[in-house]
Short mmCIF file of C-alpha atoms in Angstrom, two decimals:
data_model
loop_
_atom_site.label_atom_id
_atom_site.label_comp_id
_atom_site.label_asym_id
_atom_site.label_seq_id
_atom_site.Cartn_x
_atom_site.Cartn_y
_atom_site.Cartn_z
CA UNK A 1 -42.59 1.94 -125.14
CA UNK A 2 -45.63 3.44 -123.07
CA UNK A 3 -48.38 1.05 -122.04
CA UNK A 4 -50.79 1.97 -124.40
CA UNK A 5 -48.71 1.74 -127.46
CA UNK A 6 -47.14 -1.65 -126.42
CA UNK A 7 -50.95 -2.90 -126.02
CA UNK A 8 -51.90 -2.16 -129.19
CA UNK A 9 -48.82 -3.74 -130.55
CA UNK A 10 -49.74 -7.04 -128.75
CA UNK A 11 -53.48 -6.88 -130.03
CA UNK A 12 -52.39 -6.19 -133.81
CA UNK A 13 -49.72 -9.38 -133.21
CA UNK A 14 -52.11 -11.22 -131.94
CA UNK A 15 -54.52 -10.81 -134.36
CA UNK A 16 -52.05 -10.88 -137.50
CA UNK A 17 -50.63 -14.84 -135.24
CA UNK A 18 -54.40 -15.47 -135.69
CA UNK A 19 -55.13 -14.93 -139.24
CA UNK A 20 -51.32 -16.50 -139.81
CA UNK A 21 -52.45 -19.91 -138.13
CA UNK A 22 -55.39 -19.79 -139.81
CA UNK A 23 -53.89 -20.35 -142.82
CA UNK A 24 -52.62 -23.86 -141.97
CA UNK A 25 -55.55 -25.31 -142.57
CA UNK A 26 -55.73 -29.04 -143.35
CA UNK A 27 -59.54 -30.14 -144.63
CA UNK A 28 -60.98 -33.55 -142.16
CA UNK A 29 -64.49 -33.69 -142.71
CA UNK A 30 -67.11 -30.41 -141.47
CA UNK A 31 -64.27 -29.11 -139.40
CA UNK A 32 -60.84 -28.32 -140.59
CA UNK A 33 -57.20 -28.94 -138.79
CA UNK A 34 -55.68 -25.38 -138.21
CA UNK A 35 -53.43 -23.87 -135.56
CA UNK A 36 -55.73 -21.32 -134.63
CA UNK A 37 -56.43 -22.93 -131.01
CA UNK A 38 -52.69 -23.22 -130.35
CA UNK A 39 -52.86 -19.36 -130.88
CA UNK A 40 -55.61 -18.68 -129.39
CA UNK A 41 -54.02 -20.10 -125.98
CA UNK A 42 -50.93 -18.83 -126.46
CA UNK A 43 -52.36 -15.62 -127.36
CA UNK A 44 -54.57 -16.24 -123.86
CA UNK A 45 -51.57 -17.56 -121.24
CA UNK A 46 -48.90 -15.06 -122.87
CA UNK A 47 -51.14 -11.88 -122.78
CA UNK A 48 -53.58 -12.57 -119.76
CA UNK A 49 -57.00 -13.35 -120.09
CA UNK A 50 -58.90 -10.05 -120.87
CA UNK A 51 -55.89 -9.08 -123.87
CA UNK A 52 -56.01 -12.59 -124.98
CA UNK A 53 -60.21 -13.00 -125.26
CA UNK A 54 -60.19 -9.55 -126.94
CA UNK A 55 -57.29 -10.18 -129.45
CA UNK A 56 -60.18 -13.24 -130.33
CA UNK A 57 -62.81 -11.02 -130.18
CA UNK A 58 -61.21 -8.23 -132.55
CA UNK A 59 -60.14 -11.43 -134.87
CA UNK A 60 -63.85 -12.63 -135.08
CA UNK A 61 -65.32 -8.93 -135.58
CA UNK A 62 -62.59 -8.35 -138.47
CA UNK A 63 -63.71 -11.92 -140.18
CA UNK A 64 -67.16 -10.79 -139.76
CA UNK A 65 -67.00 -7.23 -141.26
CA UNK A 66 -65.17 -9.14 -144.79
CA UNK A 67 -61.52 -9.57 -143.90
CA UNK A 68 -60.51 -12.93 -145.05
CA UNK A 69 -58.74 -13.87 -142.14
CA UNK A 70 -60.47 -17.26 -141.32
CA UNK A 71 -59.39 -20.97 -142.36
CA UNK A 72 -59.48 -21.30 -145.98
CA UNK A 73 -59.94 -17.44 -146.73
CA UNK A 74 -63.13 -17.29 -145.23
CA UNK A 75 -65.05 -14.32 -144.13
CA UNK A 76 -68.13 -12.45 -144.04
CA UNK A 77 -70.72 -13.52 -141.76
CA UNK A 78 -71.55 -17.12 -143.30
CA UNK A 79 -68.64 -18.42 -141.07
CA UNK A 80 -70.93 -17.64 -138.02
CA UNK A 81 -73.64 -19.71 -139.51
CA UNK A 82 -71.99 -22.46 -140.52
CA UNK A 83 -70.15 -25.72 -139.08
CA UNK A 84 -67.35 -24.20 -137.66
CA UNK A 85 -68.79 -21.30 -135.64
CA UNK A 86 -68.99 -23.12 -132.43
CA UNK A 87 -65.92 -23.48 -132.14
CA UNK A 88 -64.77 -19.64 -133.56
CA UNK A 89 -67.41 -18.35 -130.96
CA UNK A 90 -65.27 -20.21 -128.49
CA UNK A 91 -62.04 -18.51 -128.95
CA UNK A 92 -62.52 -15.27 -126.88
CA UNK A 93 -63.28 -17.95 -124.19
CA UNK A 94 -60.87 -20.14 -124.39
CA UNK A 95 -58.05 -17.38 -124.71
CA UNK A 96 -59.43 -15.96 -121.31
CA UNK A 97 -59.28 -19.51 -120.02
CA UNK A 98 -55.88 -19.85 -121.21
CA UNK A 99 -55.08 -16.88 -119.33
CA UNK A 100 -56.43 -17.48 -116.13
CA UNK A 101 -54.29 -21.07 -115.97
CA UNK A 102 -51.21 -19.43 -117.81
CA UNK A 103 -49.33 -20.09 -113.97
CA UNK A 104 -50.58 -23.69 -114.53
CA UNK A 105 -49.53 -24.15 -118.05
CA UNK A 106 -46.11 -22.71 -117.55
CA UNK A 107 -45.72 -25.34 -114.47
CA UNK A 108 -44.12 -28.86 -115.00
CA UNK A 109 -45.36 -31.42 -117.84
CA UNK A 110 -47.24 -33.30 -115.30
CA UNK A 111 -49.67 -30.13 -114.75
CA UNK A 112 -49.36 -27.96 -117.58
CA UNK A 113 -50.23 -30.66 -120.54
CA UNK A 114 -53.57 -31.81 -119.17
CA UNK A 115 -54.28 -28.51 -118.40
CA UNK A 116 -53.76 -27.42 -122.33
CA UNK A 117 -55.35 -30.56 -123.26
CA UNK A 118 -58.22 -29.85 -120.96
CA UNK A 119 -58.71 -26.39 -122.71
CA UNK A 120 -59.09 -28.04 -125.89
CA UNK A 121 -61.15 -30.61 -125.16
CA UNK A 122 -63.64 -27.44 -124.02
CA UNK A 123 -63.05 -26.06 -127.21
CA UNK A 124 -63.93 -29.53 -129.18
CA UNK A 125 -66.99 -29.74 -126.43
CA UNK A 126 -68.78 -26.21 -127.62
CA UNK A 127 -67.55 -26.23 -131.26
CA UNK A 128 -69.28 -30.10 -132.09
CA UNK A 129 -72.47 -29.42 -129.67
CA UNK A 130 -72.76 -26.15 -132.37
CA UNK A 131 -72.10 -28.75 -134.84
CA UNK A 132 -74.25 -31.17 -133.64
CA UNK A 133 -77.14 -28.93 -133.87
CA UNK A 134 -77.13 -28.80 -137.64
CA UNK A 135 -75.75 -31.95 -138.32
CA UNK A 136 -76.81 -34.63 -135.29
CA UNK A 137 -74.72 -35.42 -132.61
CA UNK A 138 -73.28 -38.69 -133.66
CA UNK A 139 -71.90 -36.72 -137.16
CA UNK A 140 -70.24 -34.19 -134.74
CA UNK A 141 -68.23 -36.96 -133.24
CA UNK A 142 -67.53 -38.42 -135.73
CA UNK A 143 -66.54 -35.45 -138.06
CA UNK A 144 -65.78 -32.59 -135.78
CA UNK A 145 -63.92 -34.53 -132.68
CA UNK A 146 -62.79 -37.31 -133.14
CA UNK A 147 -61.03 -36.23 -136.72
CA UNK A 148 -59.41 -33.40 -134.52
CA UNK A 149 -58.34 -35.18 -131.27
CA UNK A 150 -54.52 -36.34 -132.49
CA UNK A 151 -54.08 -32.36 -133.75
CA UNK A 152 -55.50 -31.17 -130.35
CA UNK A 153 -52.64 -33.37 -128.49
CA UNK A 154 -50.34 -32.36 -130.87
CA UNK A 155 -50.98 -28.46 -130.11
CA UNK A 156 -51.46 -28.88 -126.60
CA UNK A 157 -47.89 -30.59 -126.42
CA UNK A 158 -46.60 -27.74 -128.80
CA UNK A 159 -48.52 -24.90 -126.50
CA UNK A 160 -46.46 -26.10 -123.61
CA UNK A 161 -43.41 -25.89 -125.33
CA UNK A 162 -43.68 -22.78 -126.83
CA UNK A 163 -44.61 -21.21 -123.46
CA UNK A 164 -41.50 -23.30 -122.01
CA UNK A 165 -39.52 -21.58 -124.57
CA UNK A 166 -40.46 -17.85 -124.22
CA UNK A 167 -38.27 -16.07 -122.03
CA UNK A 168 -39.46 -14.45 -118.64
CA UNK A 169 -40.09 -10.81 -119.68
CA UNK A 170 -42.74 -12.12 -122.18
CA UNK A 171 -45.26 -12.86 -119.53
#
C-alpha cells in the first residue's frame, strides 16, 4: 500500500479506536471514566506525534461539527464548553507527547510506566484546571482527579502492555 493511502487508513483507525473507547464510559462525578486517553497515547507512541495529535484533532473537529463520537454520545459544540473540555482539548497534545516518548514507553517497566503515568497525570493537570475554572479548584480534585487516578494507573499499565504486545513493523 502507497504512503498516502496507508496514512489515511491509520487516521480513519485512529479516529474510529477513538470514538470506540469513547464508548466505555463509566459516570464518577463532572468527569467520566473512558478509555479515550489510553487511545489517545497509543494512537500518539504507535503513529508518531504529528499522525497521533491530528488523528485527535480530526476526532475533536468531527465531535464538534455533530458526530456523536464523544463519551456518552455527545457532540456538537456544548462538549467544548462544558466540564470535560479541558481535558478533550488536551488530546492532540498528549498524543504528540505520547509520540515524542514512544522510544521511552516501549523501554523496560522501570521507564516506560512512569513515563505513561506521567502523560496522564498532564492530562488530569489541564483537564481539572479547565474544570476548576467553572467549578473551583477544590471540586476539580475532588471530582475530576482524584475520582480518575486508579483508571489513569490502570491505563497507563495497560498502554505499556499493549505497546509491549504490538509487533515491530507496527511502529
Amino acid at each position: 500500500m502507497s504512503t498516502a493511502p496507508r496514512r489515511t487508513a491509520e487516521i480513519l483507525g485512529g479516529i474510529a479506536l477513538l470514538t470506540v473507547c469513547a464508548r466505555v464510559s463509566i459516570p464518577l462525578g463532572d468527569v467520566p471514566f473512558t478509555l479515550q486517553s489510553w487511545a489517545v497515547l497509543l494512537l500518539g507512541a504507535v503513529l508518531g506525534p504529528r499522525v497521533g495529535a491530528l488523528c485527535a484533532v480530526l476526532y475533536l473537529v468531527l465531535a464538534a461539527l455533530g458526530a456523536p463520537v464523544l463519551a456518552q454520545g455527545a457532540h456538537g459544540l456544548a462538549p467544548f464548553r462544558g466540564a470535560t473540555a479541558g481535558y478533550l482539548y488536551a488530546f492532540p497534545l498528549l498524543a504528540a507527547l505520547a509520540g515524542r516518548a514512544a522510544s521511552t514507553l516501549r523501554g523496560p517497566w522501570r521507564t516506560a510506566l512512569p513515563t505513561a503515568l506521567a502523560l496522564h497525570a498532564l492530562l488530569l493537570a489541564v483537564g481539572a484546571t479547565w474544570l476548576g475554572l467553572r467549578v473551583g479548584a477544590p471540586r476539580a480534585w475532588t471530582r475530576g482527579v482524584l475520582p480518575l487516578l486508579p483508571g489513569a494507573a490502570l491505563k497507563s499499565a495497560l498502554l505499556v502492555l499493549t505497546l509491549r504486545g504490538l509487533p515491530r513493523r507496527a511502529w
